[in-house]
PDB file of C-alpha atoms and ligand atoms in Angstrom:
ATOM      1  CA  MET A   1      67.684 161.493 118.154  1.00 83.00           C
ATOM      2  CA  PRO A   2      70.460 161.766 115.494  1.00 94.00           C
ATOM      3  CA  THR A   3      70.045 159.291 112.663  1.00 97.00           C
ATOM      4  CA  TYR A   4      72.603 158.360 109.906  1.00 97.00           C
ATOM      5  CA  ASN A   5      71.523 156.123 106.379  1.00 97.00           C
ATOM      6  CA  LEU A   6      72.348 153.229 105.271  1.00 97.00           C
ATOM      7  CA  THR A   7      71.909 150.425 102.297  1.00 98.00           C
ATOM      8  CA  ALA A   8      72.079 146.979 103.549  1.00 98.00           C
ATOM      9  CA  ILE A   9      71.102 143.930 103.027  1.00 98.00           C
ATOM     10  CA  ASN A  10      69.581 141.864 106.009  1.00 98.00           C
ATOM     11  CA  ILE A  11      71.740 139.263 106.819  1.00 98.00           C
ATOM     12  CA  GLY A  12      69.983 137.610 110.622  1.00 96.00           C
ATOM     13  CA  GLY A  13      68.030 138.615 113.319  1.00 94.00           C
ATOM     14  CA  PHE A  14      66.764 137.869 116.454  1.00 94.00           C
ATOM     15  CA  SER A  15      63.302 138.228 118.130  1.00 94.00           C
ATOM     16  CA  LEU A  16      62.655 141.006 120.951  1.00 94.00           C
ATOM     17  CA  GLY A  17      59.855 140.842 122.960  1.00 92.00           C
ATOM     18  CA  GLU A  18      56.360 140.223 121.341  1.00 92.00           C
ATOM     19  CA  SER A  19      56.379 142.284 118.421  1.00 94.00           C
ATOM     20  CA  ASP A  20      59.889 143.679 117.923  1.00 95.00           C
ATOM     21  CA  LYS A  21      63.627 141.853 115.932  1.00 96.00           C
ATOM     22  CA  VAL A  22      66.423 142.620 116.257  1.00 97.00           C
ATOM     23  CA  VAL A  23      67.744 142.677 112.752  1.00 97.00           C
ATOM     24  CA  SER A  24      71.438 142.159 111.548  1.00 98.00           C
ATOM     25  CA  MET A  25      72.950 143.671 108.356  1.00 98.00           C
ATOM     26  CA  PHE A  26      75.513 144.086 106.201  1.00 98.00           C
ATOM     27  CA  SER A  27      75.798 147.793 104.814  1.00 98.00           C
ATOM     28  CA  THR A  28      77.644 149.867 102.222  1.00 97.00           C
ATOM     29  CA  GLU A  29      78.498 152.262 104.461  1.00 97.00           C
ATOM     30  CA  ARG A  30      79.535 151.097 107.691  1.00 96.00           C
ATOM     31  CA  GLY A  31      80.045 147.285 106.923  1.00 97.00           C
ATOM     32  CA  LEU A  32      78.057 144.848 110.166  1.00 97.00           C
ATOM     33  CA  VAL A  33      74.823 147.214 111.931  1.00 97.00           C
ATOM     34  CA  ARG A  34      72.292 146.082 114.161  1.00 97.00           C
ATOM     35  CA  ALA A  35      69.090 147.797 114.343  1.00 97.00           C
ATOM     36  CA  VAL A  36      65.500 147.441 116.489  1.00 97.00           C
ATOM     37  CA  ALA A  37      62.784 147.047 113.650  1.00 96.00           C
ATOM     38  CA  LYS A  38      59.791 148.034 115.225  1.00 94.00           C
ATOM     39  CA  GLY A  39      56.426 145.491 114.843  1.00 93.00           C
ATOM     40  CA  ALA A  40      58.581 143.203 112.521  1.00 94.00           C
ATOM     41  CA  LYS A  41      56.905 140.215 114.636  1.00 92.00           C
ATOM     42  CA  LYS A  42      53.137 141.214 113.588  1.00 90.00           C
ATOM     43  CA  PRO A  43      52.633 138.708 110.425  1.00 86.00           C
ATOM     44  CA  GLY A  44      51.827 141.451 107.632  1.00 84.00           C
ATOM     45  CA  THR A  45      53.564 143.766 108.383  1.00 87.00           C
ATOM     46  CA  LYS A  46      55.665 146.247 106.325  1.00 87.00           C
ATOM     47  CA  MET A  47      58.155 145.991 108.593  1.00 91.00           C
ATOM     48  CA  ALA A  48      58.334 142.276 108.998  1.00 91.00           C
ATOM     49  CA  GLY A  49      58.608 141.888 105.312  1.00 90.00           C
ATOM     50  CA  LYS A  50      61.390 144.223 104.925  1.00 94.00           C
ATOM     51  CA  SER A  51      63.144 142.886 107.658  1.00 95.00           C
ATOM     52  CA  GLU A  52      63.735 139.268 106.602  1.00 95.00           C
ATOM     53  CA  ALA A  53      67.163 137.763 105.820  1.00 96.00           C
ATOM     54  CA  LEU A  54      68.524 138.929 102.556  1.00 97.00           C
ATOM     55  CA  CYS A  55      65.826 141.553 101.675  1.00 97.00           C
ATOM     56  CA  VAL A  56      67.929 144.675 100.745  1.00 98.00           C
ATOM     57  CA  ASN A  57      66.751 148.024 102.257  1.00 98.00           C
ATOM     58  CA  ASN A  58      67.419 152.084 101.752  1.00 98.00           C
ATOM     59  CA  LEU A  59      67.423 152.966 105.968  1.00 98.00           C
ATOM     60  CA  LEU A  60      66.794 155.424 108.298  1.00 97.00           C
ATOM     61  CA  ILE A  61      67.744 154.786 111.417  1.00 97.00           C
ATOM     62  CA  ALA A  62      67.662 157.000 115.125  1.00 97.00           C
ATOM     63  CA  LYS A  63      70.806 156.317 117.673  1.00 96.00           C
ATOM     64  CA  GLY A  64      69.409 154.563 120.595  1.00 92.00           C
ATOM     65  CA  ARG A  65      70.628 154.426 124.074  1.00 91.00           C
ATOM     66  CA  SER A  66      71.781 151.192 123.149  1.00 92.00           C
ATOM     67  CA  LEU A  67      69.741 149.447 120.244  1.00 94.00           C
ATOM     68  CA  ASP A  68      69.660 151.823 116.781  1.00 97.00           C
ATOM     69  CA  ILE A  69      65.860 152.233 115.587  1.00 97.00           C
ATOM     70  CA  ILE A  70      65.214 151.415 112.575  1.00 97.00           C
ATOM     71  CA  THR A  71      62.318 154.250 111.318  1.00 96.00           C
ATOM     72  CA  GLN A  72      62.239 154.195 107.734  1.00 96.00           C
ATOM     73  CA  ALA A  73      62.968 151.710 105.551  1.00 96.00           C
ATOM     74  CA  GLU A  74      62.636 151.501 101.331  1.00 97.00           C
ATOM     75  CA  SER A  75      63.177 147.608  99.878  1.00 96.00           C
ATOM     76  CA  ILE A  76      65.095 148.282  96.868  1.00 96.00           C
ATOM     77  CA  ASP A  77      65.379 144.425  96.556  1.00 96.00           C
ATOM     78  CA  THR A  78      64.023 140.805  97.937  1.00 96.00           C
ATOM     79  CA  PHE A  79      65.855 138.380  95.651  1.00 96.00           C
ATOM     80  CA  ARG A  80      61.847 136.770  95.346  1.00 95.00           C
ATOM     81  CA  LYS A  81      62.437 134.697  92.745  1.00 96.00           C
ATOM     82  CA  LEU A  82      65.690 133.201  95.032  1.00 96.00           C
ATOM     83  CA  ARG A  83      62.973 132.413  98.162  1.00 95.00           C
ATOM     84  CA  VAL A  84      61.099 129.872  95.841  1.00 96.00           C
ATOM     85  CA  ASP A  85      64.083 127.336  94.716  1.00 96.00           C
ATOM     86  CA  LEU A  86      65.381 126.115  98.255  1.00 95.00           C
ATOM     87  CA  VAL A  87      68.629 124.995  97.454  1.00 95.00           C
ATOM     88  CA  ARG A  88      69.173 128.733  96.040  1.00 96.00           C
ATOM     89  CA  LEU A  89      67.575 129.598  99.218  1.00 97.00           C
ATOM     90  CA  THR A  90      70.103 127.680 101.280  1.00 97.00           C
ATOM     91  CA  PHE A  91      73.056 129.203  99.461  1.00 97.00           C
ATOM     92  CA  GLY A  92      71.791 132.361  99.980  1.00 98.00           C
ATOM     93  CA  LEU A  93      71.373 131.697 103.869  1.00 97.00           C
ATOM     94  CA  TYR A  94      75.077 130.358 103.615  1.00 97.00           C
ATOM     95  CA  TYR A  95      75.926 133.346 102.211  1.00 98.00           C
ATOM     96  CA  ALA A  96      74.748 135.150 104.823  1.00 98.00           C
ATOM     97  CA  GLU A  97      76.291 133.198 107.851  1.00 97.00           C
ATOM     98  CA  LEU A  98      79.776 133.810 106.215  1.00 98.00           C
ATOM     99  CA  THR A  99      78.792 137.395 106.351  1.00 98.00           C
ATOM    100  CA  GLN A 100      78.478 137.595 110.234  1.00 97.00           C
ATOM    101  CA  ALA A 101      81.084 135.237 110.820  1.00 97.00           C
ATOM    102  CA  PHE A 102      83.741 137.301 109.104  1.00 97.00           C
ATOM    103  CA  ALA A 103      82.039 141.117 109.339  1.00 95.00           C
ATOM    104  CA  GLU A 104      84.635 141.783 111.610  1.00 93.00           C
ATOM    105  CA  GLY A 105      87.412 141.479 108.692  1.00 94.00           C
ATOM    106  CA  LEU A 106      85.225 143.131 106.060  1.00 96.00           C
ATOM    107  CA  GLU A 107      84.378 147.070 107.470  1.00 93.00           C
ATOM    108  CA  GLU A 108      87.808 148.515 106.161  1.00 92.00           C
ATOM    109  CA  ASP A 109      86.096 147.872 102.727  1.00 95.00           C
ATOM    110  CA  SER A 110      82.230 147.655 103.434  1.00 97.00           C
ATOM    111  CA  ALA A 111      81.150 148.926  99.964  1.00 97.00           C
ATOM    112  CA  LEU A 112      83.191 146.731  98.349  1.00 97.00           C
ATOM    113  CA  TYR A 113      81.917 143.911 100.501  1.00 97.00           C
ATOM    114  CA  TYR A 114      78.180 144.581 100.002  1.00 97.00           C
ATOM    115  CA  GLN A 115      78.479 145.015  96.417  1.00 97.00           C
ATOM    116  CA  THR A 116      79.706 141.521  96.428  1.00 97.00           C
ATOM    117  CA  LEU A 117      77.442 139.855  98.339  1.00 98.00           C
ATOM    118  CA  PHE A 118      74.815 141.633  96.096  1.00 97.00           C
ATOM    119  CA  ASN A 119      76.192 140.647  93.357  1.00 96.00           C
ATOM    120  CA  ALA A 120      76.294 136.743  94.724  1.00 97.00           C
ATOM    121  CA  LEU A 121      72.775 136.555  95.320  1.00 97.00           C
ATOM    122  CA  LYS A 122      71.767 138.197  92.157  1.00 95.00           C
ATOM    123  CA  LEU A 123      73.655 135.702  90.271  1.00 95.00           C
ATOM    124  CA  GLN A 124      71.808 132.720  92.463  1.00 95.00           C
ATOM    125  CA  GLU A 125      68.148 134.128  92.025  1.00 96.00           C
ATOM    126  CA  ARG A 126      69.222 134.176  88.409  1.00 93.00           C
ATOM    127  CA  ALA A 127      69.475 130.266  88.828  1.00 91.00           C
ATOM    128  CA  ALA A 128      71.897 130.592  85.161  1.00 91.00           C
ATOM    129  CA  ASP A 129      74.914 128.298  86.738  1.00 93.00           C
ATOM    130  CA  ASP A 130      75.463 125.853  89.259  1.00 94.00           C
ATOM    131  CA  ALA A 131      74.948 126.448  92.472  1.00 94.00           C
ATOM    132  CA  ARG A 132      77.752 124.843  93.704  1.00 95.00           C
ATOM    133  CA  LEU A 133      79.609 126.748  91.430  1.00 95.00           C
ATOM    134  CA  LEU A 134      78.036 129.814  92.162  1.00 96.00           C
ATOM    135  CA  ALA A 135      79.229 129.267  96.325  1.00 96.00           C
ATOM    136  CA  LEU A 136      82.394 128.536  94.961  1.00 96.00           C
ATOM    137  CA  GLU A 137      83.186 132.042  93.417  1.00 96.00           C
ATOM    138  CA  PHE A 138      82.184 133.825  96.207  1.00 97.00           C
ATOM    139  CA  GLY A 139      83.657 132.334  98.927  1.00 98.00           C
ATOM    140  CA  MET A 140      86.668 132.936  96.887  1.00 97.00           C
ATOM    141  CA  ALA A 141      86.113 136.673  96.805  1.00 97.00           C
ATOM    142  CA  LEU A 142      85.185 136.621 100.689  1.00 97.00           C
ATOM    143  CA  LEU A 143      89.146 134.752 100.935  1.00 97.00           C
ATOM    144  CA  ARG A 144      90.249 137.930  98.726  1.00 96.00           C
ATOM    145  CA  GLN A 145      88.590 140.512 100.355  1.00 96.00           C
ATOM    146  CA  LEU A 146      89.642 138.946 104.113  1.00 96.00           C
ATOM    147  CA  GLY A 147      93.247 138.537 102.602  1.00 95.00           C
ATOM    148  CA  PHE A 148      93.045 134.609 103.203  1.00 95.00           C
ATOM    149  CA  SER A 149      93.113 133.352  99.355  1.00 96.00           C
ATOM    150  CA  PRO A 150      94.329 129.912  99.078  1.00 96.00           C
ATOM    151  CA  GLU A 151      97.511 129.949  97.087  1.00 97.00           C
ATOM    152  CA  LEU A 152      96.772 127.642  94.578  1.00 97.00           C
ATOM    153  CA  THR A 153      99.600 128.875  91.274  1.00 96.00           C
ATOM    154  CA  VAL A 154     102.115 128.072  93.854  1.00 97.00           C
ATOM    155  CA  CYS A 155     103.358 125.046  96.302  1.00 97.00           C
ATOM    156  CA  VAL A 156     102.014 126.416  99.617  1.00 94.00           C
ATOM    157  CA  ARG A 157     105.459 124.408 101.252  1.00 93.00           C
ATOM    158  CA  CYS A 158     108.387 124.638  98.498  1.00 95.00           C
ATOM    159  CA  ARG A 159     107.035 127.793  96.003  1.00 96.00           C
ATOM    160  CA  HIS A 160     107.256 125.424  93.045  1.00 96.00           C
ATOM    161  CA  ALA A 161     104.592 126.676  90.083  1.00 97.00           C
ATOM    162  CA  LEU A 162     102.108 124.465  89.973  1.00 97.00           C
ATOM    163  CA  THR A 163     100.319 121.967  87.462  1.00 96.00           C
ATOM    164  CA  GLU A 164      97.779 119.561  86.558  1.00 94.00           C
ATOM    165  CA  TYR A 165     100.448 117.582  87.110  1.00 95.00           C
ATOM    166  CA  ASN A 166     102.291 117.858  90.354  1.00 95.00           C
ATOM    167  CA  ILE A 167      99.534 119.026  93.063  1.00 95.00           C
ATOM    168  CA  THR A 168      98.550 116.870  95.340  1.00 93.00           C
ATOM    169  CA  ALA A 169      96.463 118.098  98.378  1.00 94.00           C
ATOM    170  CA  PHE A 170      95.057 121.283 100.227  1.00 95.00           C
ATOM    171  CA  TYR A 171      96.285 121.873 103.304  1.00 92.00           C
ATOM    172  CA  PRO A 172      94.083 124.161 105.338  1.00 90.00           C
ATOM    173  CA  ASN A 173      96.682 125.233 108.201  1.00 89.00           C
ATOM    174  CA  LEU A 174      98.978 125.831 105.566  1.00 91.00           C
ATOM    175  CA  GLY A 175      96.603 128.062 103.135  1.00 93.00           C
ATOM    176  CA  GLY A 176      97.195 126.175  99.993  1.00 95.00           C
ATOM    177  CA  ILE A 177      98.636 123.380  97.447  1.00 96.00           C
ATOM    178  CA  ALA A 178     101.149 121.336  97.976  1.00 95.00           C
ATOM    179  CA  CYS A 179     103.378 120.200  95.550  1.00 95.00           C
ATOM    180  CA  ASN A 180     103.730 116.222  94.710  1.00 93.00           C
ATOM    181  CA  ARG A 181     106.842 116.336  96.724  1.00 93.00           C
ATOM    182  CA  CYS A 182     106.280 117.986  99.465  1.00 92.00           C
ATOM    183  CA  GLY A 183     103.005 115.765  99.695  1.00 88.00           C
ATOM    184  CA  GLN A 184     104.439 112.788  99.904  1.00 86.00           C
ATOM    185  CA  GLN A 185     107.147 114.231 102.525  1.00 85.00           C
ATOM    186  CA  ALA A 186     103.839 115.791 104.416  1.00 79.00           C
ATOM    187  CA  LYS A 187     102.435 112.036 104.362  1.00 76.00           C
ATOM    188  CA  ALA A 188     105.817 110.415 105.790  1.00 76.00           C
ATOM    189  CA  LYS A 189     105.811 112.067 108.757  1.00 75.00           C
ATOM    190  CA  ALA A 190     102.115 111.437 109.743  1.00 71.00           C
ATOM    191  CA  ALA A 191     102.965 107.976 109.376  1.00 67.00           C
ATOM    192  CA  VAL A 192     105.954 108.622 111.632  1.00 61.00           C
ATOM    193  CA  SER A 193     103.573 109.873 113.932  1.00 57.00           C
ATOM    194  CA  GLU A 194     100.608 107.071 113.589  1.00 55.00           C
ATOM    195  CA  ILE A 195     103.262 105.102 114.619  1.00 52.00           C
ATOM    196  CA  ASP A 196     104.183 107.002 117.586  1.00 49.00           C
ATOM    197  CA  LEU A 197     100.585 106.914 119.108  1.00 48.00           C
ATOM    198  CA  THR A 198     100.763 103.502 119.026  1.00 46.00           C
ATOM    199  CA  GLY A 199     103.488 103.882 121.363  1.00 42.00           C
ATOM    200  CA  TYR A 200     105.950 101.927 119.108  1.00 42.00           C
ATOM    201  CA  TYR A 201     108.118 105.585 119.133  1.00 38.00           C
ATOM    202  CA  SER A 202     107.078 106.435 122.495  1.00 39.00           C
ATOM    203  CA  THR A 203     110.528 108.405 122.968  1.00 38.00           C
ATOM    204  CA  ARG A 204     109.952 110.494 120.213  1.00 40.00           C
ATOM    205  CA  GLU A 205     107.896 113.388 120.730  1.00 45.00           C
ATOM    206  CA  LYS A 206     104.648 113.278 119.878  1.00 47.00           C
ATOM    207  CA  PRO A 207     103.629 116.856 117.464  1.00 47.00           C
ATOM    208  CA  ASP A 208     101.699 119.310 118.298  1.00 50.00           C
ATOM    209  CA  ALA A 209      98.258 119.923 117.416  1.00 47.00           C
ATOM    210  CA  ASP A 210      99.229 121.670 114.966  1.00 48.00           C
ATOM    211  CA  GLU A 211     101.438 120.038 113.032  1.00 51.00           C
ATOM    212  CA  GLU A 212      99.355 117.082 113.322  1.00 47.00           C
ATOM    213  CA  TYR A 213      96.659 119.287 111.374  1.00 45.00           C
ATOM    214  CA  GLU A 214      98.900 120.500 108.851  1.00 50.00           C
ATOM    215  CA  GLU A 215      99.934 116.654 108.018  1.00 61.00           C
ATOM    216  CA  ARG A 216      96.288 116.255 107.042  1.00 75.00           C
ATOM    217  CA  GLY A 217      95.669 117.412 103.727  1.00 87.00           C
ATOM    218  CA  ILE A 218      92.742 116.929 101.861  1.00 91.00           C
ATOM    219  CA  PHE A 219      93.489 115.342  97.949  1.00 92.00           C
ATOM    220  CA  VAL A 220      93.055 117.819  94.642  1.00 94.00           C
ATOM    221  CA  THR A 221      92.631 116.037  92.176  1.00 95.00           C
ATOM    222  CA  PRO A 222      93.470 117.953  88.638  1.00 95.00           C
ATOM    223  CA  LEU A 223      89.097 119.261  87.833  1.00 95.00           C
ATOM    224  CA  VAL A 224      89.143 119.983  91.659  1.00 96.00           C
ATOM    225  CA  TRP A 225      92.558 122.069  91.078  1.00 96.00           C
ATOM    226  CA  LYS A 226      91.364 124.173  87.789  1.00 95.00           C
ATOM    227  CA  LEU A 227      87.737 124.828  89.159  1.00 95.00           C
ATOM    228  CA  LEU A 228      89.009 126.460  92.056  1.00 96.00           C
ATOM    229  CA  VAL A 229      91.495 128.384  90.456  1.00 96.00           C
ATOM    230  CA  SER A 230      88.656 129.247  87.990  1.00 93.00           C
ATOM    231  CA  ALA A 231      86.598 130.521  90.700  1.00 94.00           C
ATOM    232  CA  ASP A 232      89.447 132.622  91.728  1.00 94.00           C
ATOM    233  CA  ALA A 233      89.170 134.413  88.762  1.00 92.00           C
ATOM    234  CA  CYS A 234      85.926 135.547  88.925  1.00 90.00           C
ATOM    235  CA  CYS A 235      86.719 137.798  92.329  1.00 89.00           C
ATOM    236  CA  ASP A 236      86.852 140.993  90.175  1.00 89.00           C
ATOM    237  CA  GLU A 237      83.844 140.707  88.601  1.00 89.00           C
ATOM    238  CA  LEU A 238      82.097 139.391  91.177  1.00 91.00           C
ATOM    239  CA  ALA A 239      83.082 142.841  93.231  1.00 90.00           C
ATOM    240  CA  ALA A 240      82.216 144.946  90.496  1.00 90.00           C
ATOM    241  CA  ASP A 241      79.683 147.843  90.176  1.00 89.00           C
ATOM    242  CA  LEU A 242      77.842 146.915  86.964  1.00 84.00           C
ATOM    243  CA  PRO A 243      73.755 147.244  85.703  1.00 83.00           C
ATOM    244  CA  GLU A 244      72.437 144.428  86.658  1.00 79.00           C
ATOM    245  CA  ASP A 245      72.130 142.641  82.522  1.00 78.00           C
ATOM    246  CA  ASP A 246      76.235 143.425  82.296  1.00 80.00           C
ATOM    247  CA  LEU A 247      76.726 140.631  85.265  1.00 82.00           C
ATOM    248  CA  ARG A 248      77.932 137.403  84.035  1.00 77.00           C
ATOM    249  CA  PRO A 249      75.811 137.678  80.178  1.00 68.00           C
ATOM    250  CA  ARG A 250      77.174 134.102  79.578  1.00 72.00           C
ATOM    251  CA  ARG A 251      76.136 131.038  81.328  1.00 76.00           C
ATOM    252  CA  ARG A 252      78.580 128.583  82.474  1.00 79.00           C
ATOM    253  CA  GLU A 253      78.572 124.917  80.924  1.00 82.00           C
ATOM    254  CA  LEU A 254      79.563 121.819  83.853  1.00 86.00           C
ATOM    255  CA  SER A 255      80.387 118.694  81.800  1.00 88.00           C
ATOM    256  CA  ALA A 256      79.349 115.449  83.428  1.00 88.00           C
ATOM    257  CA  SER A 257      82.679 114.632  84.620  1.00 85.00           C
ATOM    258  CA  GLN A 258      82.697 118.339  86.415  1.00 89.00           C
ATOM    259  CA  LYS A 259      80.331 117.788  88.546  1.00 91.00           C
ATOM    260  CA  PRO A 260      81.811 115.280  91.236  1.00 94.00           C
ATOM    261  CA  ALA A 261      84.829 117.900  90.973  1.00 95.00           C
ATOM    262  CA  LEU A 262      82.923 120.638  91.663  1.00 95.00           C
ATOM    263  CA  ASP A 263      81.085 118.707  94.737  1.00 94.00           C
ATOM    264  CA  ALA A 264      84.441 118.306  96.081  1.00 95.00           C
ATOM    265  CA  ALA A 265      85.784 121.840  95.194  1.00 96.00           C
ATOM    266  CA  HIS A 266      83.179 123.281  96.931  1.00 95.00           C
ATOM    267  CA  ARG A 267      83.212 120.791 100.221  1.00 93.00           C
ATOM    268  CA  LEU A 268      87.051 121.789 100.506  1.00 95.00           C
ATOM    269  CA  LEU A 269      86.928 125.805 100.208  1.00 96.00           C
ATOM    270  CA  GLN A 270      83.756 125.449 103.046  1.00 95.00           C
ATOM    271  CA  ARG A 271      86.294 123.484 105.264  1.00 93.00           C
ATOM    272  CA  TYR A 272      88.814 126.272 104.497  1.00 95.00           C
ATOM    273  CA  LEU A 273      86.846 129.258 105.494  1.00 96.00           C
ATOM    274  CA  GLU A 274      85.079 127.111 108.310  1.00 95.00           C
ATOM    275  CA  ASP A 275      88.366 126.650 109.190  1.00 93.00           C
ATOM    276  CA  ARG A 276      89.669 130.286 108.807  1.00 94.00           C
ATOM    277  CA  ALA A 277      86.385 131.318 110.953  1.00 95.00           C
ATOM    278  CA  GLY A 278      86.731 129.295 113.671  1.00 94.00           C
ATOM    279  CA  LYS A 279      82.682 127.576 113.287  1.00 94.00           C
ATOM    280  CA  HIS A 280      80.573 125.138 110.909  1.00 95.00           C
ATOM    281  CA  MET A 281      78.453 126.661 108.790  1.00 94.00           C
ATOM    282  CA  ARG A 282      75.005 125.622 109.731  1.00 94.00           C
ATOM    283  CA  SER A 283      72.639 126.249 107.074  1.00 93.00           C
ATOM    284  CA  LEU A 284      74.071 124.202 104.192  1.00 92.00           C
ATOM    285  CA  ASP A 285      73.345 120.791 106.414  1.00 91.00           C
ATOM    286  CA  LEU A 286      69.827 121.403 105.200  1.00 86.00           C
ATOM    287  CA  LEU A 287      70.573 120.378 101.939  1.00 84.00           C
ATOM    288  CA  LYS A 288      71.570 116.962 102.908  1.00 81.00           C
ATOM    289  CA  GLN A 289      68.130 116.069 104.461  1.00 78.00           C
ATOM    290  CA  ILE A 290      66.229 116.843 100.845  1.00 70.00           C
TER     291      ILE A 290
HETATM  292 ZN1   ZN B   1     106.037 121.934  97.286  1.00 88.06          ZN
END
């Protein structure tokens, strides 16, 4: 049977029969790969541990007729400390869910994305920075690699430079932030559309679904904007193949006023990512219950 080697991070999986599992993983060599882990459902076996989500392994895989089979697995990292922190583990699973959703678009430069995901999980495990701040940086790096980086420095409509004094809202459909002037115009247009729906202006054509959606921007404060811009600036660092100790040696402190802004920035980016993926990411729903 032909075989191949992989270095991969587990990003999901499902049961196969009584004792096996199909593991989804993102590999540095081939991007998304699915393979059978024999005996992985039997508790206490070596394969059970190695097939868990967010474990990183060096693997030898045999090509099967329908599904490939893991024949050897050597553990590289299990992010042990991440597993004992429910909030950070949830963010790790959110990264895995995003990776599954966008895997196709990441295959072209799979080694770069593998490194980004590995570093992002390492930083969550280290727990020096706020989990949401790290997720914001990871989301930006993911979007950069997909070629969907949001427009944050010039207006997405008129291309004027954005500053903290002229920003209004983020438009997921347009992929960026609009300046004050363009935001006001969009708002006025949206107001007319609302009147339309009540029937007062029944002769005017109803805007199509896309246009309607694009007009509902997400309000962005200067603090939220600054957090988005600085998260975007971390993309290269997150994708770099650095020795572990050189990765982010300094902690990023947040002031009390930055915390609610961080929450808003994180929600905004999640919404944009979900918009791009065309689906809701369920991993973080758990955090609403704790
Ligand atoms: Zn503008």
